[in-house]
Every structure is written in C-alpha cells, then in structure tokens.
XYZ file of C-alpha atoms in Angstrom:
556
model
C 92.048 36.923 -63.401
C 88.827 38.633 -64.666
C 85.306 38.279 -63.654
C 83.496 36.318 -66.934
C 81.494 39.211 -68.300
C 78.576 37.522 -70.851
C 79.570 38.780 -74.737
C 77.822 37.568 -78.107
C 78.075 38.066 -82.114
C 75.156 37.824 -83.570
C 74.627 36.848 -86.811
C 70.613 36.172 -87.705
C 71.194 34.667 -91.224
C 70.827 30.760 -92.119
C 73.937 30.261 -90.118
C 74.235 29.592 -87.076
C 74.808 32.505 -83.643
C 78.119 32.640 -82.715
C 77.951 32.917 -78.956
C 81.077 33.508 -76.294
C 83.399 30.222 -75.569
C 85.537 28.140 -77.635
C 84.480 27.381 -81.268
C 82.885 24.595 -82.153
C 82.716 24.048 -86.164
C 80.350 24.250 -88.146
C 79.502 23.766 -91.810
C 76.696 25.289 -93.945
C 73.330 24.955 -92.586
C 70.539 24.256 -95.234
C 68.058 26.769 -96.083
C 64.251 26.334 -93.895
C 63.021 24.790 -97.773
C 66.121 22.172 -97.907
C 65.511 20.907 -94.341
C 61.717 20.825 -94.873
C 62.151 18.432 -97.825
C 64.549 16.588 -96.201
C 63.111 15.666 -92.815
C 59.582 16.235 -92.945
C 57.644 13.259 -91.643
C 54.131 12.359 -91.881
C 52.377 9.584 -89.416
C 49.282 8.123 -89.354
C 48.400 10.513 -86.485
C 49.431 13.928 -88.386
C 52.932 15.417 -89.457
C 56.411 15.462 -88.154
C 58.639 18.076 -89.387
C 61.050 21.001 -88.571
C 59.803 24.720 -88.787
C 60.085 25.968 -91.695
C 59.617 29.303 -93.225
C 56.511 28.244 -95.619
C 54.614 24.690 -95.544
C 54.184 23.014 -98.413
C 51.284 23.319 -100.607
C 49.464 20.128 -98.657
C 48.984 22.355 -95.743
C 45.459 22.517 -96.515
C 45.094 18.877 -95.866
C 47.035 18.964 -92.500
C 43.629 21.269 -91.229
C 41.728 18.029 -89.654
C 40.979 16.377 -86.934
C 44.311 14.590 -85.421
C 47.268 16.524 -86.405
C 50.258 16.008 -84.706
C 54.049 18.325 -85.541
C 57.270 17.736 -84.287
C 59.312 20.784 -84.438
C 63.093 21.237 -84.046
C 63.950 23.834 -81.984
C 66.543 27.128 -81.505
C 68.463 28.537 -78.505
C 70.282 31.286 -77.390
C 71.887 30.095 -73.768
C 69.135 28.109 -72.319
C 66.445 29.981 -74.183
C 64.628 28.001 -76.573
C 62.689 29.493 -80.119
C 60.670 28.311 -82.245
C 59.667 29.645 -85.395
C 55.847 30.511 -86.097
C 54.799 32.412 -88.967
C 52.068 35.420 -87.988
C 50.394 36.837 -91.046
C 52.718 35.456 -93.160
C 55.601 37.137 -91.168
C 58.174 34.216 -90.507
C 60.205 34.669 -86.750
C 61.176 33.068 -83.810
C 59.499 33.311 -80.235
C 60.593 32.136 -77.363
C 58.703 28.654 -76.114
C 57.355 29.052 -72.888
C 55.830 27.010 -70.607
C 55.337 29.448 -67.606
C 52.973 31.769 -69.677
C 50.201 31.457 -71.938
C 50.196 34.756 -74.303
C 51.192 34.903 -77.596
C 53.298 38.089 -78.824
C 55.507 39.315 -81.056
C 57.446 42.528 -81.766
C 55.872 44.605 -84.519
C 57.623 47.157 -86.775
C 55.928 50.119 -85.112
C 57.853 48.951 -82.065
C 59.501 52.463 -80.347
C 60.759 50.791 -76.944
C 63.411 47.633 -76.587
C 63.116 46.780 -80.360
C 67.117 45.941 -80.824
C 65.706 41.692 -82.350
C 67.238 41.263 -86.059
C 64.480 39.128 -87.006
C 61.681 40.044 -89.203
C 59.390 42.429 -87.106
C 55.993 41.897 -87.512
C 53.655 44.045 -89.784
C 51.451 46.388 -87.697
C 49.266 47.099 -90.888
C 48.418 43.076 -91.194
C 46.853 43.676 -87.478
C 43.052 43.346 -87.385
C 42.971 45.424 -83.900
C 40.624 44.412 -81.266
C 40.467 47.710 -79.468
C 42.039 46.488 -75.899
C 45.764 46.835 -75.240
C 47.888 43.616 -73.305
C 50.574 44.490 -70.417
C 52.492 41.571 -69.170
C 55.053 41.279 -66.889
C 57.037 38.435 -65.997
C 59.888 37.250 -63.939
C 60.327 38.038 -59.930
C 60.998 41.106 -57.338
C 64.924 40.513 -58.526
C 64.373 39.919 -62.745
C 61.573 41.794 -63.905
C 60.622 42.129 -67.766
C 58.075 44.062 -69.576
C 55.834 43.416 -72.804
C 53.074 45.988 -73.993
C 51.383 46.528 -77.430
C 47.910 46.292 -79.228
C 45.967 42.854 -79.144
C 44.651 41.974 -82.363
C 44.263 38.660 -84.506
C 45.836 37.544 -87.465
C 46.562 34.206 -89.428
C 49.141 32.287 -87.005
C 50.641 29.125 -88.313
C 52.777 26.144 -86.522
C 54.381 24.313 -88.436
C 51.552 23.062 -90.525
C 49.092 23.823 -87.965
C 47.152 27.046 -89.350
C 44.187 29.109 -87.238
C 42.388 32.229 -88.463
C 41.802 34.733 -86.320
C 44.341 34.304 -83.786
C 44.315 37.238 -80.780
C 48.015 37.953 -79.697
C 50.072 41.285 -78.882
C 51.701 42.992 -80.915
C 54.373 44.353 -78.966
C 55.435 48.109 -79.652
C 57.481 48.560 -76.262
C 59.541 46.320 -74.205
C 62.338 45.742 -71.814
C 63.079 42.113 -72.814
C 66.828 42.017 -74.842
C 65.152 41.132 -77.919
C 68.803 41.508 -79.449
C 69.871 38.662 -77.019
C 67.435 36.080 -76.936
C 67.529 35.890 -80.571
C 63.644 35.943 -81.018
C 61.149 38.406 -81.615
C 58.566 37.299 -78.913
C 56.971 34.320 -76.193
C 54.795 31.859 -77.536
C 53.120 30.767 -74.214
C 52.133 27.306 -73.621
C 50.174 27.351 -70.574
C 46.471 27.423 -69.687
C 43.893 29.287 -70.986
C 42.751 30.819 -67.649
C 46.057 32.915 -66.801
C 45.938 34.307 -71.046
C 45.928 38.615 -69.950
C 44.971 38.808 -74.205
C 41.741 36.771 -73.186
C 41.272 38.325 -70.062
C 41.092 41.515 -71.288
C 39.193 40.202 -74.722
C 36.740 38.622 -72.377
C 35.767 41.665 -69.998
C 35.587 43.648 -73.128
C 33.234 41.618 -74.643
C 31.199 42.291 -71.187
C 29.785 45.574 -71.905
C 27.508 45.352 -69.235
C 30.095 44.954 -66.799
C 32.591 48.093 -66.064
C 34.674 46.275 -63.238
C 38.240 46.753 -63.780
C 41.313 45.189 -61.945
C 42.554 47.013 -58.770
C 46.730 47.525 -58.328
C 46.630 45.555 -54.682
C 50.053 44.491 -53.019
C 49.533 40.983 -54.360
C 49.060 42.263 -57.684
C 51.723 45.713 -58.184
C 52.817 47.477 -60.828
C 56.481 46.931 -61.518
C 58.476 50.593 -61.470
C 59.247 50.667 -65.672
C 63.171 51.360 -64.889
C 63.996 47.158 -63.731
C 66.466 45.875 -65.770
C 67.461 42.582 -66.048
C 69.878 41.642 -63.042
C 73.109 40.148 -65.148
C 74.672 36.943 -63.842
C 77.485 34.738 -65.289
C 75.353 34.051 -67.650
C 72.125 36.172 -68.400
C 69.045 34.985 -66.198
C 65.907 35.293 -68.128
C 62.527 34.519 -65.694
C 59.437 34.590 -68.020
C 56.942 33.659 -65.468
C 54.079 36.240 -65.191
C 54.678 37.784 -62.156
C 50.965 37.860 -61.178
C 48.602 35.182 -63.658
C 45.700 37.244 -64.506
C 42.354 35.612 -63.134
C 39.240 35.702 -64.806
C 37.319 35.257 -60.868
C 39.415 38.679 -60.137
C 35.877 40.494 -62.014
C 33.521 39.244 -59.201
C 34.031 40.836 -55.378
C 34.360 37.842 -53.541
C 35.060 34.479 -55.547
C 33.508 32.590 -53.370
C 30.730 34.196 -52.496
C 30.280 34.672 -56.668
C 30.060 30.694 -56.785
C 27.837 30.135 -53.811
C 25.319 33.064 -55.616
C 25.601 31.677 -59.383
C 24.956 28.490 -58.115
C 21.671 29.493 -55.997
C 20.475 31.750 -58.841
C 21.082 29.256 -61.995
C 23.197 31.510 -63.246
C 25.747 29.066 -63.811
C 25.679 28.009 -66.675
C 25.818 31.224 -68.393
C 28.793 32.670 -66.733
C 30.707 29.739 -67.854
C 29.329 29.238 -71.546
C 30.360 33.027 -71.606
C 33.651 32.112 -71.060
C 34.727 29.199 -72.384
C 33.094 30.387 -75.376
C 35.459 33.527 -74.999
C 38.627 31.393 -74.338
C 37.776 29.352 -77.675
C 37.684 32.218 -79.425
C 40.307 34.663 -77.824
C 42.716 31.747 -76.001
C 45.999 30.362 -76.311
C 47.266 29.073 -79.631
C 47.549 25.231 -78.803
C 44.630 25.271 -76.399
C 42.315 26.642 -78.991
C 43.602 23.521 -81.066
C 42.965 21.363 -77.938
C 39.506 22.797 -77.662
C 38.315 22.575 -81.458
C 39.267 18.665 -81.402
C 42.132 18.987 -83.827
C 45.156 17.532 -82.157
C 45.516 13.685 -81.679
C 45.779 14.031 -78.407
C 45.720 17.219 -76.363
C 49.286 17.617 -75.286
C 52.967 18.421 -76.474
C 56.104 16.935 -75.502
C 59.813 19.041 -74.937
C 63.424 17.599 -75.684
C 65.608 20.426 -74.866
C 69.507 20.341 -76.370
C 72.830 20.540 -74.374
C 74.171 23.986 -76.009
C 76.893 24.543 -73.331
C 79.616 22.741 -71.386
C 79.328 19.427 -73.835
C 77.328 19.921 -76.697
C 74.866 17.198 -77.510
C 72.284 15.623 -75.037
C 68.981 15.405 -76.328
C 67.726 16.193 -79.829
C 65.867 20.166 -79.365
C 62.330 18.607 -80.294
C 58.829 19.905 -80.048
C 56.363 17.434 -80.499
C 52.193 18.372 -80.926
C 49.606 15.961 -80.313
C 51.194 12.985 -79.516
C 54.424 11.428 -77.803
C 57.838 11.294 -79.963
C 58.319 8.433 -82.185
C 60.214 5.554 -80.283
C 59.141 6.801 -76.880
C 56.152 4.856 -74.576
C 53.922 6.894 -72.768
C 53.832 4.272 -70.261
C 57.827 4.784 -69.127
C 57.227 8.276 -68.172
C 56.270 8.666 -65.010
C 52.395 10.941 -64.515
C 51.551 13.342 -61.816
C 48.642 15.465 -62.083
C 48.278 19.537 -62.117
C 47.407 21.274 -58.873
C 44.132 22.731 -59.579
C 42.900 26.075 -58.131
C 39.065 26.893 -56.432
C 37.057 29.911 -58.156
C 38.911 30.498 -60.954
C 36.083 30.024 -62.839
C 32.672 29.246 -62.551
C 31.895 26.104 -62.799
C 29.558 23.987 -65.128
C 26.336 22.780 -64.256
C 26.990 19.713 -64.944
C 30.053 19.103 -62.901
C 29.614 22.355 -60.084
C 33.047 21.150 -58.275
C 35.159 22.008 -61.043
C 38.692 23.806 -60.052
C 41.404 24.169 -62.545
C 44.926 24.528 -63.398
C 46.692 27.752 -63.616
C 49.799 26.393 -64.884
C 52.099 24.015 -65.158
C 52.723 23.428 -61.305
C 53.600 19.875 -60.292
C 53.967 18.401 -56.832
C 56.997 18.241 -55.196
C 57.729 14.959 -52.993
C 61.533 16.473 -51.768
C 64.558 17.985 -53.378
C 67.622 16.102 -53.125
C 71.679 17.263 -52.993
C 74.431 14.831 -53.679
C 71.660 11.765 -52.557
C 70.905 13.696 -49.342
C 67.496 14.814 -49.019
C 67.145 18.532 -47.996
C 65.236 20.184 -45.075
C 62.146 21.852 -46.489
C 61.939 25.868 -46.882
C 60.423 27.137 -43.778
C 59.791 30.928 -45.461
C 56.031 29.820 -46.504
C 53.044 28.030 -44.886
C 53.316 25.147 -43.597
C 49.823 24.910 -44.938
C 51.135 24.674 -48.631
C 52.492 21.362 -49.796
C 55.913 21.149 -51.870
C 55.476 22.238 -55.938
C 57.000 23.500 -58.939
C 56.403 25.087 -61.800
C 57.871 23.512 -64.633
C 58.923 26.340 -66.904
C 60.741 26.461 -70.230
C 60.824 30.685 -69.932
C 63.336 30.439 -66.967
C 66.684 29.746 -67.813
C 68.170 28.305 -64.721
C 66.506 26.774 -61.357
C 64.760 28.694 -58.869
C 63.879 27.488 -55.107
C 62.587 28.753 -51.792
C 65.817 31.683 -50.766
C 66.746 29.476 -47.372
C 66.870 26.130 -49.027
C 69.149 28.094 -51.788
C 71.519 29.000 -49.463
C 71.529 25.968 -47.848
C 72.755 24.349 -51.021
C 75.005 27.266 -51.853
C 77.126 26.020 -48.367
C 77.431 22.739 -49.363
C 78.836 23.284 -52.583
C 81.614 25.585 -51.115
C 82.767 29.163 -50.218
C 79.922 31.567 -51.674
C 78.601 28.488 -54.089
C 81.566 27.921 -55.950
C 83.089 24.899 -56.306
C 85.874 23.043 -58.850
C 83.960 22.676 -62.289
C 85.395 18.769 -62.292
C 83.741 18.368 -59.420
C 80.415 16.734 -60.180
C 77.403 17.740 -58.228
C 73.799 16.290 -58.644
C 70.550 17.896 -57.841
C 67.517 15.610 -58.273
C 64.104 16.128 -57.813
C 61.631 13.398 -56.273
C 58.112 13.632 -58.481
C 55.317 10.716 -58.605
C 57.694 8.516 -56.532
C 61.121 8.712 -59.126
C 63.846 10.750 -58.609
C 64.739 13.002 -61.635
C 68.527 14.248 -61.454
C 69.761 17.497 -63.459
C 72.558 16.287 -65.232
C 75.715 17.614 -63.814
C 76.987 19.377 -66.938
C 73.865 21.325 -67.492
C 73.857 22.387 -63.010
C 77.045 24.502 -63.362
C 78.268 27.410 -64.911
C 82.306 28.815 -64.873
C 82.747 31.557 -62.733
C 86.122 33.657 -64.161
C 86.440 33.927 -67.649
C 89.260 31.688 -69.773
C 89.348 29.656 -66.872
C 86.881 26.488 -66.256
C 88.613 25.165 -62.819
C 86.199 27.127 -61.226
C 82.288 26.816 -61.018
C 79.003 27.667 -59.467
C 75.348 26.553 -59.980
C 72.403 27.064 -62.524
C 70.750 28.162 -59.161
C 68.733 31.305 -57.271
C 66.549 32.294 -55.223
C 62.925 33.100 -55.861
C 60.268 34.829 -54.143
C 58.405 32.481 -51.596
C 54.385 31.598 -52.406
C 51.771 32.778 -50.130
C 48.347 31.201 -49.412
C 45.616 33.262 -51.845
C 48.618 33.041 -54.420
C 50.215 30.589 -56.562
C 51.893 27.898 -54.506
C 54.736 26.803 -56.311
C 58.156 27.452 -54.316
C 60.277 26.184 -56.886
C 60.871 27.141 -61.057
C 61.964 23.812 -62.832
C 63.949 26.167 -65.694
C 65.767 24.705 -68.659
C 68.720 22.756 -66.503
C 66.380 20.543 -65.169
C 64.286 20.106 -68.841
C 67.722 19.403 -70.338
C 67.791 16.318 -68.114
C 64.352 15.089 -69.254
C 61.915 14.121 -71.513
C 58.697 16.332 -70.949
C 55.120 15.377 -71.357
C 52.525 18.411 -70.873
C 48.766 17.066 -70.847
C 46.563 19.731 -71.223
C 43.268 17.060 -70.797
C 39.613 18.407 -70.731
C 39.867 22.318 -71.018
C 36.350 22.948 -69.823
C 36.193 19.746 -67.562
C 39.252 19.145 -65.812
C 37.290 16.080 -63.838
C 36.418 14.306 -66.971
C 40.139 14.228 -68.372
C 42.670 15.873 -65.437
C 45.696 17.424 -66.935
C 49.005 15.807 -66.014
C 52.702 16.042 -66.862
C 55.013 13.505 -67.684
C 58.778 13.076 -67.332
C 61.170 10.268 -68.106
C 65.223 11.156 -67.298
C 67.666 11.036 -69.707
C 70.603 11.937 -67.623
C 73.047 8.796 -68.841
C 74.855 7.066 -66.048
C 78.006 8.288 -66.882
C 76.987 11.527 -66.550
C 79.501 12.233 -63.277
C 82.580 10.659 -65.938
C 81.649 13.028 -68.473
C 81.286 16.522 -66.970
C 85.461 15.010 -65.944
C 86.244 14.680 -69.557
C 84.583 18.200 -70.162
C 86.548 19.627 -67.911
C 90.004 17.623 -68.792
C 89.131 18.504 -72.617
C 88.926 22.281 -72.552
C 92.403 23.884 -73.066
C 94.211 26.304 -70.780
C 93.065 29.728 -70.829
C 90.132 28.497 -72.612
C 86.183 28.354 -72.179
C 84.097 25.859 -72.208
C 81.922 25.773 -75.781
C 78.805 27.401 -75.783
C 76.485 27.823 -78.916
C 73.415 29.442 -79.844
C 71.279 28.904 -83.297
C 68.730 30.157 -84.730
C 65.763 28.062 -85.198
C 65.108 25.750 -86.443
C 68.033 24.015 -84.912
C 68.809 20.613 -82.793
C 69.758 17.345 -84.832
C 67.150 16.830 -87.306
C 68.660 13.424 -88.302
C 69.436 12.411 -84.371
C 73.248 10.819 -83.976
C 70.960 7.967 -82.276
C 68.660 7.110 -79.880
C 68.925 6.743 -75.743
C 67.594 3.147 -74.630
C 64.539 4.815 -73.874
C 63.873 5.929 -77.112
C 64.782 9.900 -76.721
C 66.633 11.013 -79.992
C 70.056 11.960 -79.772
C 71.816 14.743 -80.661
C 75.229 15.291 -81.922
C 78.365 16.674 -80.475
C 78.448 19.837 -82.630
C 74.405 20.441 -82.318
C 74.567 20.665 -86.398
C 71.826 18.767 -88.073
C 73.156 15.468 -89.721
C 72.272 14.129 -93.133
C-alpha cells in the first residue's frame, strides 16, 4: 500500500483542470462571452453575473451608486479564484478573506513564476516608487509575495476603479502552477493593507520612521517551503498584519498626546484619506458609496469526496437572491485599541483587523471540548474566518485532543462520519462530514484523517484568534462579511453572518460516498478554472442557498 502522494494535470484552457482521483465527466464548457450572455443578471440593486473575460459595452452604466455582482467562482482543492481583469489583463486570483492586498504575478516575474495564466504586463504599471513584501501562513507553512506597488485600471466583474494600488509580484514562493491563479485578491480591512501602509508612510515625507524586525514581527528565512500534506495545505493569513499605529513609539501614549494637542483630527483625515485612495479594492468601493450595501457574501462548492454542495458564488453588495438576511445568524468583529487614531467626533473608536469572530466553544461528535490552555486566559475564544486557508486550524493541544478521539494518529475509517461544529452567536454551525476528511493511502478510501492542524497560539499585544475557519468549514455555510462604517466602526459595526447548509443527511451521504467509490479507486476530486460552480444551480436548499450539481459543470 502506498502513501497518497498529491499529483495534478493541468490544463489552463476553457476546459476544465483535471486534478488526481477518479474522473468525473465532463462536456464542453462555454467560452467567458457564452456564459456572460447566458447568465448575466441585472436587479434593481445592481448586476448579477459570472466573471467574464470582458463586460459588456453597458459597463459604463454599472459605475453608480448601488451596484451589486454575483460572481461564480474557480478552485483548485479548496482554493477558490476568481477572475479580475488588471489593465485589461484577464486572470484568476485567489479570494481571500484572511488578507487585504491585491497582487498579481507580472511578466517580469524571475522567482516562483511556474502560473499558466496570463501574467500581468509590467509596462501597463504606473509605479508608485515603494515596493510590497508579504508573507503569509504560520511558523510550519510559510509563503512569500514581493514586487513593485503601482496602480492600474482593476475591474470586477462590472465593477471598474481607476487607479487601483496593488503588487505586482516579480518573486514568489507560492506554487503559482498549483493553485491555478496568478495572485490573492484580499478581502479584508483596510487597516492590515502592507500596499497602503507603505503608500501611506511614503506619502509622509516628514516622517522617516520605519518598521523595526522585533520577535513579534520576524523575517521569515527565504528557503520555507510549503510543508506537503495529503493534500497541499495552503495558509494565506499574513503572518504579522501590518499596523498603521506601528509609526508612533507608544500607541497609546500617541492617542493620549493627539488627543491633548488637537491633533486628532489630522492624523486621521491623513489616513483615511490615504486608505481611500491607496486601500483595498472592495473597501475603496465601500468607502466611495458605490455598493448597495457594504458587504459580500461566499458560497463555496464541494470539489472533493461528493461533488456538489453549494453553488461557488460571490455575491457584492447585497445578500444572494432567495436568501433572508434575517435567517443568518450576526455576530460582530472584535475590534482592536490604537490602530488608528481616532476621529474627533467619535475619540473611542477601535477597529477591526480582520475577519475574527467570537468563539462560544468548539464541539466533537456533540461533545463540547475543553478549551486550549496554551494562551491567556485573558483572551476570550475567536476565529478568523478565512477563505486563504484550505483546511481548519486550532489551538496545537485542543488538536491533538481531537486527533485521539478520532483514532490511532487521527485516522479513522472514511465511512465513519465525524462532525465538528462550531458554536457562534448562540447556533451551532457543523462542517459537513464529507468536506472534514481526507483519504490517507492512495487507491484506497477505507481509510481517513481530518481537514485539521495545528496553528500557532495568539498572544496578548497580538491578534487573538486561536482558531482559522478555512474552506471545510465555509463549504458548510453560507457567509455574510459586513464591512459597515470604514471610518466609524460605532456608527455602523462590522459583523459576519452565517446560515448552515450542511443537509441532515449529511452522516447517510458521506456512507454512500464511501460505498460508491470502486476498489482500488479514489474518491473524485476536481479543480476548474474560473469562472466555475453551477451557473444555472440544480436547485435551491430550503433556505434559499443555490445548489450545485453532482458533476460541478454549469447547467443550461
């Protein structure tokens, strides 16, 4: 019996990627122009429609106040793309909830440039003069982005801004040739952006104070690789968000001074002025007024194990047709002190970093599970929810905890259904049990282990969260991200929403997964290039949440 080593063809053309496991068949998809005539949908709100490669010529009209998109989405094993076109350049980028940068791999790329897609244009790149370094993941997965910020024209399917700042990326250590994109589209606050950071202190010239390399923030040794699992663990959290505060010695001290001096008010009209003009793609919409309402919604798609699930769907502005606001259940952002400085007229202000939720427990099997005791006692039970991380990460004891209970060194008989669930706002939220395990040997599904690992623990004067909600757990939901009032998180708090659409039978049908795969066989597994998901759903849940269907091709 071998060990499942992780193989894939790729094939970027309008056809779908033909990834490792049993085949599931396919016929011709339609070219980005054929699905944009066929599904495109306007509302009264804005526009519905898939990514496509070029809008049609009404995309002048879509640049007003109340636009709203719905996007279908790509994957490559639990990584979801989206395409965006960046002056003019067509290509997809990996959606990602856990940062907030925008970048993309340009053709003078020398490092990690192994992506088939259509490399951006470095000539088309109005250069700002700074240079962008991220790094993402944890002290066990640790990738690497760097490049030359500029701006260019990015559009969204429909959604169009000038001048938008984003890397482009000319070394990297991200398997470009894997993921099957050619960047991150980040879709988290405007405060942890390192292009506006770095835009912003620029744009100080008065101000020479650079960043110090401290133990909470290091600099990642440049030979990390990706650690290789069953199947490849990406972790596209920043490892450190960048904080605009970081500039002054002593945050609060900075606040108690700016507020005695009156120098309030200029600090922050300095920088939300900067983060309107050098932030975040969707928060810059947000900002200027131009979305319906200021949020976006996820459906993720079931790509492994049982194809089908939920429709892949990104919706901007407003919630999915079909689906009430009021039957997801809202819990507000944790909010940070001295980030920034505050307004005059609201001096309390503390914002979000990121997408970070509280936590009421964590639940195995219905059993509730003894909380990690390798942080504070001081720091109350989160999680980042995180579309970048392809599995679920938690505190390293409560991890192995879980690991024993499923059996010898976490494995466990793939029929065998387990249930993780996750108590937020009161309601328990369950990751389906076909999307929590993975097989272990390769042409052989009797035996599995989980979509689970350990992650490093927070630390008071750091980011709290001790758990990564990763795409298992937003396979298993609907997702609502509020971003709220930008500069005034008092006067509209940002919130998240969630409503489950693991079925009831769930248990039954990870059995008939199991029973249906063949002998010597895999379980399916397929990966498309976006714009994928069911663009004509095979239905909808009770709840409203499209459907998608068994073979993940769109219908109709």
């Amino acid at each position: 019996m071998r060990w499942l080593k992780y193989g894939v063809g790729v094939m970027f053309t309008a056809t779908f990627l033909s990834c490792r496991g049993a085949a599931v068949p396919r016929s011709e998809t339609p070219s980005l122009e054929e699905i944009a005539r066929r599904y495109t949908r306007r509302t009264a709100g804005g526009v519905h429609l898939p990514i496509v490669r070029q809008v049609p010529t009404e995309t002048s009209k879509l640049r007003r106040r109340g636009l709203t998109s719905a996007i279908g989405l790509g994957d490559f094993v639990d990584l979801y793309n989206v395409l965006i076109s960046i002056g003019g350049t067509t290509t997809p980028l990996l959606l990602d909830t856990g940062s907030s940068d925008l970048w993309v791999v340009s053709d003078d790329c020398t490092q990690g440039c192994s992506s088939s897609q259509s490399a951006y244009p470095h000539a088309s790149l109005q250069y700002s003069g700074a240079d962008g370094d991220l790094w993402y993941g944890d002290s066990n997965t640790i990738t690497h982005a760097s490049g030359k910020i500029g701006k260019d024209t990015v559009t969204l399917a429909g959604l169009t801004l000038q001048d938008q700042y984003f890397i482009a990326v000319n070394r990297t250590n991200v398997t470009l040739g894997e993921t099957g994109s050619s960047g991150i589209f980040g879709l988290g606050f405007p405060v942890i952006s390192d292009v506006a950071f770095r835009l912003w202190n620029q744009s100080r010239s008065s101000i020479s104070t650079k960043r110090q390399v401290t133990e909470d923030n290091p600099i990642p040794p440049s030979n990390i690789k990706l650690g290789s699992r069953i199947l490849p663990s990406f972790n596209f959290r920043r490892i450190e968000f960048p904080i605009l505060s970081d500039y002054f010695s002593s945050p609060g001290k900075q606040r108690r001074q700016t507020l005695a001096s009156g120098n309030v008010s200029s600090s922050a009209a300095s920088i939300f002025h900067a983060l309107s003009v050098f932030g975040p793609l969707l928060t810059r919409f947000v900002a200027a007024a131009q979305l319906t309402l200021p949020m976006f919604t996820v459906t993720l798609q079931r790509d492994a194990i049982q194809v089908g699930g939920n429709v892949g769907m990104l919706s901007i502005g407003e919630m999915p047709s079909g689906v009430s606001e009021h039957n997801l259940t809202w819990v507000p952002i944790r909010a940070y002190p001295y980030l920034l400085p505050a307004p005059t007229d609201s001096p309390n202000e503390m914002y979000p970093l990121t997408w970070e939720i509280p936590l009421d427990d964590v639940y195995l099997d219905g059993v509730k599970l003894p909380r990690s005791t390798l942080s504070s006692p001081f720091i109350t039970l989160s999680a980042l929810v995180d579309s970048g991380n392809s599995i679920l990460r938690g505190p390293a004891d409560v991890v192995r905890n879980i690991q024993s209970k499923l059996g010898i060194n976490g494995r466990f008989r793939c029929s065998e259904p387990h249930t993780i669930a996750f108590s937020i706002g009161g309601q328990l939220f369950p990751v389906d049990p076909r999307d929590f395990i993975q097989q272990v040997f390769e042409n052989d599904v009797a035996m599995c282990t989980s979509m689970l690992a350990p992650t490093d623990p927070p630390a008071l004067g750091r980011v709290q969260f001790s758990w990564s909600l990763g795409d298992p757990f937003l396979k298993s939901v609907l997702a609502a991200f509020y971003y709220g009032n930008i500069t005034h998180p008092s006067h509209d708090p940002p919130k998240m929403g969630f409503l489950s659409t693991v079925p009831q039978d769930a248990a039954s049908q990870l059995v008939s997964a199991v029973a249906a795969v063949k002998t010597g066989d895999n379980f399916p597994y397929i990966s498309e290039v976006a714009p994928s998901g069911t663009f004509k759903p095979a239905g909808t849940a009770s709840n409203g949440v499209p459907l998608a269907t068994a073979t993940g091709r769109a219908a109709g």
